[in-house]
Coordinates of N, CA and C in Angstrom, one line a residue:
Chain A
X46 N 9.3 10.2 -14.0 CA 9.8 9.0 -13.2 C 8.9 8.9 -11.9
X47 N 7.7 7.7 -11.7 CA 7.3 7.7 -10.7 C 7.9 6.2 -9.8
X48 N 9.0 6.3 -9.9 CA 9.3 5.1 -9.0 C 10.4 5.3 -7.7
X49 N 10.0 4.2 -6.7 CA 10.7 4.6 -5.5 C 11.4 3.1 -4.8
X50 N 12.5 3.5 -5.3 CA 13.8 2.0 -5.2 C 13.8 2.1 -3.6
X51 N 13.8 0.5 -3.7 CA 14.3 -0.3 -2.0 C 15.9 -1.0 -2.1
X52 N 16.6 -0.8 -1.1 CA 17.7 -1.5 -1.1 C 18.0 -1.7 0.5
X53 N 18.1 -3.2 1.0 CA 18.7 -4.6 0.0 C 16.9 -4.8 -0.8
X54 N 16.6 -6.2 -1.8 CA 16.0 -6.9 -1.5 C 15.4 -7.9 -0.4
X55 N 16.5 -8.5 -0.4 CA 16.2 -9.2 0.5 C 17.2 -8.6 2.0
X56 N 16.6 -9.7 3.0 CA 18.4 -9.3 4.4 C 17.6 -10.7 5.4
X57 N 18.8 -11.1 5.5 CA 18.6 -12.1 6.5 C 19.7 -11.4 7.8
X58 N 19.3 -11.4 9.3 CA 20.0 -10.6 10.1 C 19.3 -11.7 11.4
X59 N 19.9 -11.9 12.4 CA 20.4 -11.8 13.5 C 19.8 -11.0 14.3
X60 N 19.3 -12.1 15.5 CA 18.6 -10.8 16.6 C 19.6 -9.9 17.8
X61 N 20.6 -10.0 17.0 CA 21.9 -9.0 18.1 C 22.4 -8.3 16.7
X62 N 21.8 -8.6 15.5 CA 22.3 -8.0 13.9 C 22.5 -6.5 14.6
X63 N 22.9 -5.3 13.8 CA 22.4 -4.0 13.3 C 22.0 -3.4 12.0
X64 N 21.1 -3.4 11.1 CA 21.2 -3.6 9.7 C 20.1 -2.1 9.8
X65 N 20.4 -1.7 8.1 CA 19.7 -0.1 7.4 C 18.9 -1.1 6.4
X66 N 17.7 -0.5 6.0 CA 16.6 -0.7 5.5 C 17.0 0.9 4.4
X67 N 17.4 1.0 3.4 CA 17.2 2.3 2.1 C 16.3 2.4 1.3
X68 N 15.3 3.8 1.2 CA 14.4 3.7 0.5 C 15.0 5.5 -0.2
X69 N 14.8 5.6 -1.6 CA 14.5 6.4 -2.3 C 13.5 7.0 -3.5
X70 N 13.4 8.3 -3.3 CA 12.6 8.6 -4.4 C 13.1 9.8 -4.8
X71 N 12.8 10.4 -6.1 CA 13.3 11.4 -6.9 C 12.2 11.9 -7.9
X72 N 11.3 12.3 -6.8 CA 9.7 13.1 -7.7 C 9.6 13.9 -7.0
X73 N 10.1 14.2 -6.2 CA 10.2 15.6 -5.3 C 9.0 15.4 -4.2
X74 N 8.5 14.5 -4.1 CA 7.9 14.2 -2.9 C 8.5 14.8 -1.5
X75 N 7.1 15.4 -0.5 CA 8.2 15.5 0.5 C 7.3 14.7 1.6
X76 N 6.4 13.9 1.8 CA 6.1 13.2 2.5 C 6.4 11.4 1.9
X77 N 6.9 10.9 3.3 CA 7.7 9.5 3.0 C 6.8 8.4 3.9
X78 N 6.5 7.5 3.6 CA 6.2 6.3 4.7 C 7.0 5.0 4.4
X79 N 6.6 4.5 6.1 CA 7.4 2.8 6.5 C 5.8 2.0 6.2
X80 N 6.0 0.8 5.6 CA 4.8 -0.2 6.4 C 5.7 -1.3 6.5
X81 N 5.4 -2.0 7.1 CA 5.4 -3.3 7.5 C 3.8 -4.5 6.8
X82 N 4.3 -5.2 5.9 CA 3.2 -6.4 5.6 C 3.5 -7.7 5.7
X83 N 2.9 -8.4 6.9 CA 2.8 -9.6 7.0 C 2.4 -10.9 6.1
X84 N 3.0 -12.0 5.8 CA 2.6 -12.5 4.8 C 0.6 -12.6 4.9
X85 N 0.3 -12.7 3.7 CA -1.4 -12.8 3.2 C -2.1 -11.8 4.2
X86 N -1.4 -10.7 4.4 CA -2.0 -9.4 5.3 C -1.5 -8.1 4.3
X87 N -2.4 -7.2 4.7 CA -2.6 -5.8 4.2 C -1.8 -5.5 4.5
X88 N -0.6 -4.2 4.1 CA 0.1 -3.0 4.3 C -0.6 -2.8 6.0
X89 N 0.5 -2.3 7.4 CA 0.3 -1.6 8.1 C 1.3 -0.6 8.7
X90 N 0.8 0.5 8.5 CA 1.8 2.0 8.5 C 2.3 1.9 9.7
X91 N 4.0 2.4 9.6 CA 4.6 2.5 10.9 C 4.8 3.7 10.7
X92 N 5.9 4.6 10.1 CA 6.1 5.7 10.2 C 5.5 6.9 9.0
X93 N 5.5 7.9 9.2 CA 5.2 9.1 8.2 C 6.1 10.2 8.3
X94 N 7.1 10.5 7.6 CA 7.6 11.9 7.4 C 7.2 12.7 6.3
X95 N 7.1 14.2 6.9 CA 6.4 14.8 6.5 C 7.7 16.0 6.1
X96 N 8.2 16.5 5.1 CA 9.1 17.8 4.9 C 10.5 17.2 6.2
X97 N 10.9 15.8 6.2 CA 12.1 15.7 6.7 C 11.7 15.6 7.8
X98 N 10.4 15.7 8.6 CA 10.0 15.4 9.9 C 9.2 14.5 10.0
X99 N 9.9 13.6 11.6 CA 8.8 12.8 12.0 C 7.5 13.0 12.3
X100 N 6.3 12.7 11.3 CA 5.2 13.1 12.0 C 4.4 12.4 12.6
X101 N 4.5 11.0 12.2 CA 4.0 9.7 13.0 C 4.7 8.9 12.7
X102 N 4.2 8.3 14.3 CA 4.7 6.6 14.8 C 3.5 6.0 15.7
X103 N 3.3 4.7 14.9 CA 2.1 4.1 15.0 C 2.7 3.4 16.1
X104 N 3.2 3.8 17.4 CA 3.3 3.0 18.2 C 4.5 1.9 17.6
X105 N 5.4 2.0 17.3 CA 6.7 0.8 16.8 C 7.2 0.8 17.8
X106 N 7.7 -0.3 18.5 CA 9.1 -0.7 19.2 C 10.3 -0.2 18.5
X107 N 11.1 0.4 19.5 CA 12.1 1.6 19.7 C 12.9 0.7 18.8
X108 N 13.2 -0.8 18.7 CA 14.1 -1.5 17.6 C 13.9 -1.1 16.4
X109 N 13.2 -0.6 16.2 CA 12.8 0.1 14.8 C 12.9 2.0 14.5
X110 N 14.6 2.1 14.1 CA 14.5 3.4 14.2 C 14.5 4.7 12.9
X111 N 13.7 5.2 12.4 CA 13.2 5.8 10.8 C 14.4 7.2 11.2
X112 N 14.9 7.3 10.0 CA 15.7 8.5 9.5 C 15.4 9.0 8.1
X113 N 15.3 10.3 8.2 CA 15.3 11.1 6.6 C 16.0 12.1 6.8
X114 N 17.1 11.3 6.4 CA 18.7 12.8 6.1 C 18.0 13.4 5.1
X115 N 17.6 13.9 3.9 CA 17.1 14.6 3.1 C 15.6 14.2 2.4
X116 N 15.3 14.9 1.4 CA 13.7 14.9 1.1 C 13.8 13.6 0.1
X117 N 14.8 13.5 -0.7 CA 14.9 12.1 -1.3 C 14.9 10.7 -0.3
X118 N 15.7 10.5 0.6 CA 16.1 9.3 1.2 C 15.3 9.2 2.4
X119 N 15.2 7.9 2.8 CA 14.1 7.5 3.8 C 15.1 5.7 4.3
X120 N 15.9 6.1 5.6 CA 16.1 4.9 6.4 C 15.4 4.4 7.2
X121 N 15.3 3.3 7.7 CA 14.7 2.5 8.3 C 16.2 1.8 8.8
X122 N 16.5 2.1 10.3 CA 17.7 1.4 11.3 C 17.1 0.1 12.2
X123 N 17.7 -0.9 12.2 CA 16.8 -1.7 12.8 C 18.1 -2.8 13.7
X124 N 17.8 -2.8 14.7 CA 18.7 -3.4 16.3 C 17.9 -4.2 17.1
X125 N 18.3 -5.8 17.4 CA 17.6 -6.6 18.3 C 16.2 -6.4 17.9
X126 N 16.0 -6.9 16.9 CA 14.7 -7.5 16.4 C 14.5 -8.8 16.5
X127 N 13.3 -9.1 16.7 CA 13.0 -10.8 16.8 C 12.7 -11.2 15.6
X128 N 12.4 -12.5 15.7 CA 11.6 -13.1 14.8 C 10.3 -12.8 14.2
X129 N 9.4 -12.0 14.9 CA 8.2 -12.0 14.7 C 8.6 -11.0 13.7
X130 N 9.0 -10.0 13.8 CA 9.6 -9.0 13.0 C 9.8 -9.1 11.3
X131 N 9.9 -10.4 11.1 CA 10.2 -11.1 9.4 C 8.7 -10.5 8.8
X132 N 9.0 -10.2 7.8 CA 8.1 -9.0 6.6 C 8.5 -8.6 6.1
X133 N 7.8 -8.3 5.0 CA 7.9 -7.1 3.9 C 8.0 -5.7 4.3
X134 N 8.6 -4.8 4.0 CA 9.0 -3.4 4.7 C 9.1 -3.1 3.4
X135 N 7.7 -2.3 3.4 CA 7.7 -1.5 2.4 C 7.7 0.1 2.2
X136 N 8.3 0.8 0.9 CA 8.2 2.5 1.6 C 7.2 2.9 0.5
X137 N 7.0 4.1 0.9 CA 6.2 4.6 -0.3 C 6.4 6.7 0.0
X138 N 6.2 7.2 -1.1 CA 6.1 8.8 -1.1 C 5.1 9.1 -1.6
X139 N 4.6 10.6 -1.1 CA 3.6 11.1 -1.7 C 3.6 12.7 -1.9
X140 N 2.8 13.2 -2.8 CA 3.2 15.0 -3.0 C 3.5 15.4 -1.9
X141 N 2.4 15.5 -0.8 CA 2.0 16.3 -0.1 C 1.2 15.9 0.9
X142 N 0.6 15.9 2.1 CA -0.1 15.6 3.1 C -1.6 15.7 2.9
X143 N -2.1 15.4 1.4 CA -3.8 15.6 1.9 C -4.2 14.1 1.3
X144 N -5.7 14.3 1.7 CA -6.0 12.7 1.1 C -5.9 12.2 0.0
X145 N -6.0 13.4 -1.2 CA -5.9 12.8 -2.5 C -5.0 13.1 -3.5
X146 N -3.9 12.6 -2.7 CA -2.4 12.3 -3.1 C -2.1 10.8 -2.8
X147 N -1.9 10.6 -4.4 CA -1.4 9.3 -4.8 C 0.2 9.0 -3.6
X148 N -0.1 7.5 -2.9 CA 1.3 6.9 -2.5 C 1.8 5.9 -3.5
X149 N 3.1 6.0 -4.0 CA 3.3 5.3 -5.0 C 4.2 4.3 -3.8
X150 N 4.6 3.1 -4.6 CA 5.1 2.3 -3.2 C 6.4 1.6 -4.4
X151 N 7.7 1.7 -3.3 CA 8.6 0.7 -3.7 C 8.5 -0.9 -3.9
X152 N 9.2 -1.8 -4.1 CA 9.2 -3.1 -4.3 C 9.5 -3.6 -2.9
X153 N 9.8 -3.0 -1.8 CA 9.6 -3.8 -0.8 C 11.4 -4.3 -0.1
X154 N 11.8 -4.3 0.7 CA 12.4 -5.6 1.3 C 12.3 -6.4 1.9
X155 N 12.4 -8.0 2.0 CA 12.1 -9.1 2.5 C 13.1 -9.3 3.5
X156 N 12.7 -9.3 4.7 CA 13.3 -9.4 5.8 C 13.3 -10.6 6.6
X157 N 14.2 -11.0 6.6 CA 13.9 -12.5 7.7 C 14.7 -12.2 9.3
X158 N 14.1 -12.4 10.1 CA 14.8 -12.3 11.5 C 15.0 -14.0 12.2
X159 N 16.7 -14.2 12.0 CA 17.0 -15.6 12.8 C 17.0 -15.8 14.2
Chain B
X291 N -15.0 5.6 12.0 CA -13.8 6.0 11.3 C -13.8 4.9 10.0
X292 N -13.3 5.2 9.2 CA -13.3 4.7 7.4 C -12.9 3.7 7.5
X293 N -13.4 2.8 6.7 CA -12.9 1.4 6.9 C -13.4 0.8 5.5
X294 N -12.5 -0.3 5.2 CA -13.4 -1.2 3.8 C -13.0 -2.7 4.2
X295 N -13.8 -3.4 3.4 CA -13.8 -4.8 3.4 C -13.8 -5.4 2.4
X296 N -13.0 -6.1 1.8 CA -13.3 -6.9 0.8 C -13.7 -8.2 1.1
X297 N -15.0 -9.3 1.0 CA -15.7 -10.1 1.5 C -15.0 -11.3 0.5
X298 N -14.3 -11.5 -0.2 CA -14.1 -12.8 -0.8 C -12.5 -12.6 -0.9
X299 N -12.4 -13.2 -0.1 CA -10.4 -13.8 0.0 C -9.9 -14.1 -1.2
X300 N -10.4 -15.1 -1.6 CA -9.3 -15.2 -3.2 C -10.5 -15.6 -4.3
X301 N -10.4 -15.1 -5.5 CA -11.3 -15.7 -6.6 C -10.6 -16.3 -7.5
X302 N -11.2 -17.2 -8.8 CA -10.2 -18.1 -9.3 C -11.0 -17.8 -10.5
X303 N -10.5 -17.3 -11.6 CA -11.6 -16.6 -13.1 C -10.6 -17.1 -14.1
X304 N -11.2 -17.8 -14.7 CA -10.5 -18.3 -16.6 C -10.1 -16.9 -16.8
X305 N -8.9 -17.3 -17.6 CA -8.4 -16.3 -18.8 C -9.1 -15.7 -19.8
X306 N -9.3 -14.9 -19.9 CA -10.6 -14.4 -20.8 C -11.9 -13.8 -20.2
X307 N -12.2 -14.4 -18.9 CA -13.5 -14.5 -18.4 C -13.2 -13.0 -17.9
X308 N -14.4 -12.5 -17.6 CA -14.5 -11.2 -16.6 C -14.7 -11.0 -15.4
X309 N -14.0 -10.0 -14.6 CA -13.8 -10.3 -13.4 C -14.6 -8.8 -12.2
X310 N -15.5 -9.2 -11.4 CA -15.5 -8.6 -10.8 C -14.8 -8.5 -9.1
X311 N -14.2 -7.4 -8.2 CA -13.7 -7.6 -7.3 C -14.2 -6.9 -6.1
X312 N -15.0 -7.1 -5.2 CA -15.9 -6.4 -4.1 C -15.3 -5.5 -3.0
X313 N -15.3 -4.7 -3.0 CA -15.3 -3.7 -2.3 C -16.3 -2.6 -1.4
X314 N -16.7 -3.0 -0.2 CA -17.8 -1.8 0.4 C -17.0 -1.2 1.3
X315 N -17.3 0.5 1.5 CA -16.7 1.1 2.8 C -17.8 1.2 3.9
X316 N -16.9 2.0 5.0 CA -18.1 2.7 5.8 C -17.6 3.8 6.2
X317 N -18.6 4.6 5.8 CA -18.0 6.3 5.6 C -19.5 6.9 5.9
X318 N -19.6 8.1 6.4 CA -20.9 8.7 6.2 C -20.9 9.5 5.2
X319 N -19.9 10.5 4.9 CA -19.9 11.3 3.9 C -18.9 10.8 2.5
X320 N -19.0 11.4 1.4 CA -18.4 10.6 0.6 C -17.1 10.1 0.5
X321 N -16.2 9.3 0.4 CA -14.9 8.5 0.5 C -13.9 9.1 -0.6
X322 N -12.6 9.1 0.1 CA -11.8 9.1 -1.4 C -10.9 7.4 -1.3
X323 N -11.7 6.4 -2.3 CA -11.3 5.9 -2.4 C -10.1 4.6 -3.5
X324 N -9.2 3.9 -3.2 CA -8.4 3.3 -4.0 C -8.3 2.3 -4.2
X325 N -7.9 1.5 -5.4 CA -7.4 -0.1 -5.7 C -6.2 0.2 -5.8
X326 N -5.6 -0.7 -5.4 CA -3.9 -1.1 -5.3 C -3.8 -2.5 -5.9
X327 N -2.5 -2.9 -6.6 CA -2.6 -4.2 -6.9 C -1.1 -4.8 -6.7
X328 N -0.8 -5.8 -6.0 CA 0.5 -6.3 -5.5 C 0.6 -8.0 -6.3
X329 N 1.5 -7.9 -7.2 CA 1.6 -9.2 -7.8 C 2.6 -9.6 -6.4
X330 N 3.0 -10.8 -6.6 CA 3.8 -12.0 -5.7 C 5.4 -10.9 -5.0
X331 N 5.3 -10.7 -4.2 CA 6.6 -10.4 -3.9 C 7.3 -8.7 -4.1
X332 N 6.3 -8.0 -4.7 CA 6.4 -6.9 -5.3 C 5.8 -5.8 -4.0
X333 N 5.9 -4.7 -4.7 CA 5.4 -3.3 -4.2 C 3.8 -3.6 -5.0
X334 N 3.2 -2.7 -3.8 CA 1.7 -2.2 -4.4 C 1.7 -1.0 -5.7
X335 N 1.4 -1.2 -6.4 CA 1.3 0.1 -7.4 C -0.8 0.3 -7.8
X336 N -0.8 1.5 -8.0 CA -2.2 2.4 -7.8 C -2.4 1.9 -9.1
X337 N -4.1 1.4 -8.9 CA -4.9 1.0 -10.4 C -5.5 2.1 -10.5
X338 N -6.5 2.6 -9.6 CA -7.2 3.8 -10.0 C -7.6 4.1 -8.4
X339 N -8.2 5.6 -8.4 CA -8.8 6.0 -7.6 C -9.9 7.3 -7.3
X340 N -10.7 6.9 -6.6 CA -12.1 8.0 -6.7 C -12.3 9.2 -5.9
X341 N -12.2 10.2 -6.1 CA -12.8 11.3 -4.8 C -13.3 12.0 -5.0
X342 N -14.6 12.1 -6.4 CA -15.4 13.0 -6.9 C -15.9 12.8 -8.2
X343 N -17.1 12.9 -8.5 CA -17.7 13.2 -9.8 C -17.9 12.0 -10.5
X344 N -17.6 11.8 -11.6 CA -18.0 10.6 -12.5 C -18.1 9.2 -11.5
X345 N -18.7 8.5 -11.8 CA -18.7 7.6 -10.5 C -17.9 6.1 -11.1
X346 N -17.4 6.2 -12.5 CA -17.8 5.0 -12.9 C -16.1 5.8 -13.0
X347 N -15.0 4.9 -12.8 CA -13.4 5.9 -12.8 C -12.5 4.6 -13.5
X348 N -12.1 5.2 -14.7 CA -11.1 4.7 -15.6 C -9.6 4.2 -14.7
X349 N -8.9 2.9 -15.0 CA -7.7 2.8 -14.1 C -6.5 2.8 -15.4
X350 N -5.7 1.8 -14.9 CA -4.7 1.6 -15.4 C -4.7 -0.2 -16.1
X351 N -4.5 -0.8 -17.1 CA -4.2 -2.3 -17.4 C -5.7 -2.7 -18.1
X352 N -6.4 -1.4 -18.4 CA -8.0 -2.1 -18.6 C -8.9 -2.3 -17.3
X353 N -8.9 -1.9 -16.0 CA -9.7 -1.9 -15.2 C -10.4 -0.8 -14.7
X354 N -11.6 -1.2 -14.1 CA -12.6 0.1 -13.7 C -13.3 0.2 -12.6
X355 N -13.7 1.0 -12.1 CA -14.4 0.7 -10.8 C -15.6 1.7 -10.6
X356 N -16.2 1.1 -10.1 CA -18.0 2.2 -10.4 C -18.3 2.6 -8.6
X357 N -18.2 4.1 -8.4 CA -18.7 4.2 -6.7 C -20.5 3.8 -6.7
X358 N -20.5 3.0 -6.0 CA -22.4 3.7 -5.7 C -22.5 3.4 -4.4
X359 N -23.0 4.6 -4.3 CA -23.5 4.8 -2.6 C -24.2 4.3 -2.4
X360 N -24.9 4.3 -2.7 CA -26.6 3.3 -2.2 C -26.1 2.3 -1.7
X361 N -25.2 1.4 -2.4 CA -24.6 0.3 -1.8 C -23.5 0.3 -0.6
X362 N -22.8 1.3 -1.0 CA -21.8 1.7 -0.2 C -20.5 0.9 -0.6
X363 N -20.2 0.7 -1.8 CA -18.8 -0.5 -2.8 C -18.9 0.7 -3.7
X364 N -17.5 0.1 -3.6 CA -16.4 0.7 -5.1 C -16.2 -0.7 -5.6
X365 N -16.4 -1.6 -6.5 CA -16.1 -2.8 -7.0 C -15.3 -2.4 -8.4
X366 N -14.3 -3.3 -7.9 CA -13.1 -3.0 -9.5 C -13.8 -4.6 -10.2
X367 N -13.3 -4.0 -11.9 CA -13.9 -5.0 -12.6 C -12.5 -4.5 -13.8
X368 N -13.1 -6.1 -14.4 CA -12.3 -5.8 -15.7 C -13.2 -7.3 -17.0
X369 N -13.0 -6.5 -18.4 CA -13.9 -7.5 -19.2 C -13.5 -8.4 -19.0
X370 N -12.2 -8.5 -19.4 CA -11.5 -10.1 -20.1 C -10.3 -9.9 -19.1
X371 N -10.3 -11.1 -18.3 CA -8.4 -11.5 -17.4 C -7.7 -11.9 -18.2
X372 N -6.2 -11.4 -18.0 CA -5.5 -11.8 -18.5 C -4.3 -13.0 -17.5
X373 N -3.3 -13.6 -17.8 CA -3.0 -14.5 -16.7 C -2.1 -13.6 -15.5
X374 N -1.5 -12.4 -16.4 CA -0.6 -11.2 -15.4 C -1.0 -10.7 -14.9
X375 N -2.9 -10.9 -14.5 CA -3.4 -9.9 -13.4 C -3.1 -10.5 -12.5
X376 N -3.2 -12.0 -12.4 CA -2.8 -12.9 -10.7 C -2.0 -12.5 -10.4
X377 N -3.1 -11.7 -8.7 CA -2.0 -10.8 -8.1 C -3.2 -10.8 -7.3
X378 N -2.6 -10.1 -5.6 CA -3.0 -9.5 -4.3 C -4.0 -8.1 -4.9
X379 N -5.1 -7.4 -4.9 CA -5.8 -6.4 -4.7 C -6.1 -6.1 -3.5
X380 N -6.2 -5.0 -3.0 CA -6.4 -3.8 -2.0 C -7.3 -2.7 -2.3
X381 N -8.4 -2.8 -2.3 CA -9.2 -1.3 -1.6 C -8.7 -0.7 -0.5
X382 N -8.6 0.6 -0.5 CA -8.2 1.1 0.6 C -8.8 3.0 0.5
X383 N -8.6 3.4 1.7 CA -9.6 4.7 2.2 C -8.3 5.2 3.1
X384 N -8.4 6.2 3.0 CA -7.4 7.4 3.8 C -8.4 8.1 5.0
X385 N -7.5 7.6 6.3 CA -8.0 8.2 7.3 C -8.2 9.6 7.5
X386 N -9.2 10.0 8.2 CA -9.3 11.1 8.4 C -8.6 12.0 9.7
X387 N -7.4 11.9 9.3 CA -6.5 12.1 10.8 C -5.7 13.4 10.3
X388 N -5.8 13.9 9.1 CA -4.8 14.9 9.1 C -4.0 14.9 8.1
X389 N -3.2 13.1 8.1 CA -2.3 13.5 7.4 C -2.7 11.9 6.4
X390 N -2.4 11.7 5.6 CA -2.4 10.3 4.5 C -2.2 8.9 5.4
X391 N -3.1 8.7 6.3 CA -2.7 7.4 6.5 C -4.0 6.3 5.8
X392 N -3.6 5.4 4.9 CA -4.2 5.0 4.1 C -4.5 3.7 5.2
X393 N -5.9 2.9 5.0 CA -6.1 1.9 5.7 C -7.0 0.6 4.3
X394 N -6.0 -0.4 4.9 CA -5.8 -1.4 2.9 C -7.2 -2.2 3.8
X395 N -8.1 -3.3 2.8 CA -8.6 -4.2 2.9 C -8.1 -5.2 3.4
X396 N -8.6 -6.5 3.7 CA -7.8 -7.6 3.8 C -7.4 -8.4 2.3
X397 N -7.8 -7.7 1.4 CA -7.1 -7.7 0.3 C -7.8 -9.5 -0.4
X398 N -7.9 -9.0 -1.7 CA -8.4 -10.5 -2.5 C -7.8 -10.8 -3.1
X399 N -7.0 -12.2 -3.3 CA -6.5 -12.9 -3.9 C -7.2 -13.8 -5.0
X400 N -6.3 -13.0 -6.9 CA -7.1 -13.7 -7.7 C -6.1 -14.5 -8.4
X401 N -6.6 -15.4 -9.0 CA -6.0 -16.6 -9.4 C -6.8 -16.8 -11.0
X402 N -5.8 -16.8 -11.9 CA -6.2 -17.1 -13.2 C -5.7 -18.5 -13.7
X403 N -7.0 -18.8 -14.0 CA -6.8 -20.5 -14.8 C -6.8 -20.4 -16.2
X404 N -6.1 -21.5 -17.1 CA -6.0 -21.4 -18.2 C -7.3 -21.7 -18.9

């Protein structure tokens, strides 16, 4: 099983909203990433956990806050976000921390900020 | 630091026709590099990827991609399009920072005509 479910699809939210972004995988991966993709733009990495730890943050605004209760699940908490904010939020896992470890990537949620 | 470019934003190839897709890095030593492919609205999922040896690397769907250094491209190709390849592609190269941060193309947009 190499797939890694997003939940919602979609979310339309409010810039005073408070909404969860859920990402899972069940390959035993224990490094997890956030991106963010702008429409007709590349994937750009926000977070990386590595074995349930933060190990990077590409510089995100604090409205953007990443949790990994266990080695399967990967949140993404998100408060007083703007508009500019609307994207694709995508997750993806990978074995292990070296470079030639496949990131498999979920379907994404579509995020709109009113 | 590793970077790629894909030099043609979108191509438009008959059904049937064969498709090549451009990809150069800039790396001094040799690259471990990837194609990704994102239909409309979806997750990226991995076509193939290179980090040694055979240069010419089998993917997934019937696609292939040949490293040559001299030139400094990984160009994905495939004989015959089908109309379910129209989709977003990504070349992308993994930083050299430590840990998996992958850095995508501006990505080419192909379009299959009947």
């Amino acid at each position: 099983d190499t797939e890694v479910t997003q939940t919602p699809k979609h979310l339309v939210m409010g810039m005073t909203n408070k909404k969860s972004l859920k990402c899972e995988q069940h390959m035993g991966h224990r490094a997890m990433y956030w991106y963010k993709q702008k429409a007709k733009k590349p994937p750009e990495l926000m977070f990386v956990y590595s074995y349930e730890k933060l190990s990077i943050n590409e510089s995100v605004p604090s409205r953007f806050s990443p949790e990994c209760p266990n080695s399967s699940l990967l949140n993404l908490h998100l408060h007083a976000l703007q508009p500019e904010d609307s994207a694709l939020y995508l997750c993806a896992s990978s074995q292990v921390r070296t470079y030639t470890d496949t990131q498999y990537f979920g379907p994404g949620t579509r995020l709109t900020v009113l | 630091a590793q970077s790629v470019t894909q030099p043609d934003i979108h191509i438009t190839v008959s059904e049937g026709a064969s498709l090549e897709l451009r990809c150069n890095y800039s790396y001094g030593a040799t690259p471990y590099l990837f194609w990704y492919v994102q239909s409309p609205g979806q997750g990226l999922q991995l076509l193939l990827k290179y980090f040694s040896g055979d240069t010419l690397v089998q993917g997934i769907k019937g696609f292939e991609a040949e490293f040559k250094r001299s030139q400094s491209s990984f160009n994905l190709r495939k004989p015959s399009v089908h109309w379910s390849d129209a989709a977003e592609y990504f070349c992308a190269v993994p930083m050299n920072t430590g840990f998996q941060k992958l850095v995508f193309g501006t990505g080419t947009r192909l379009l299959v005509s009947p």
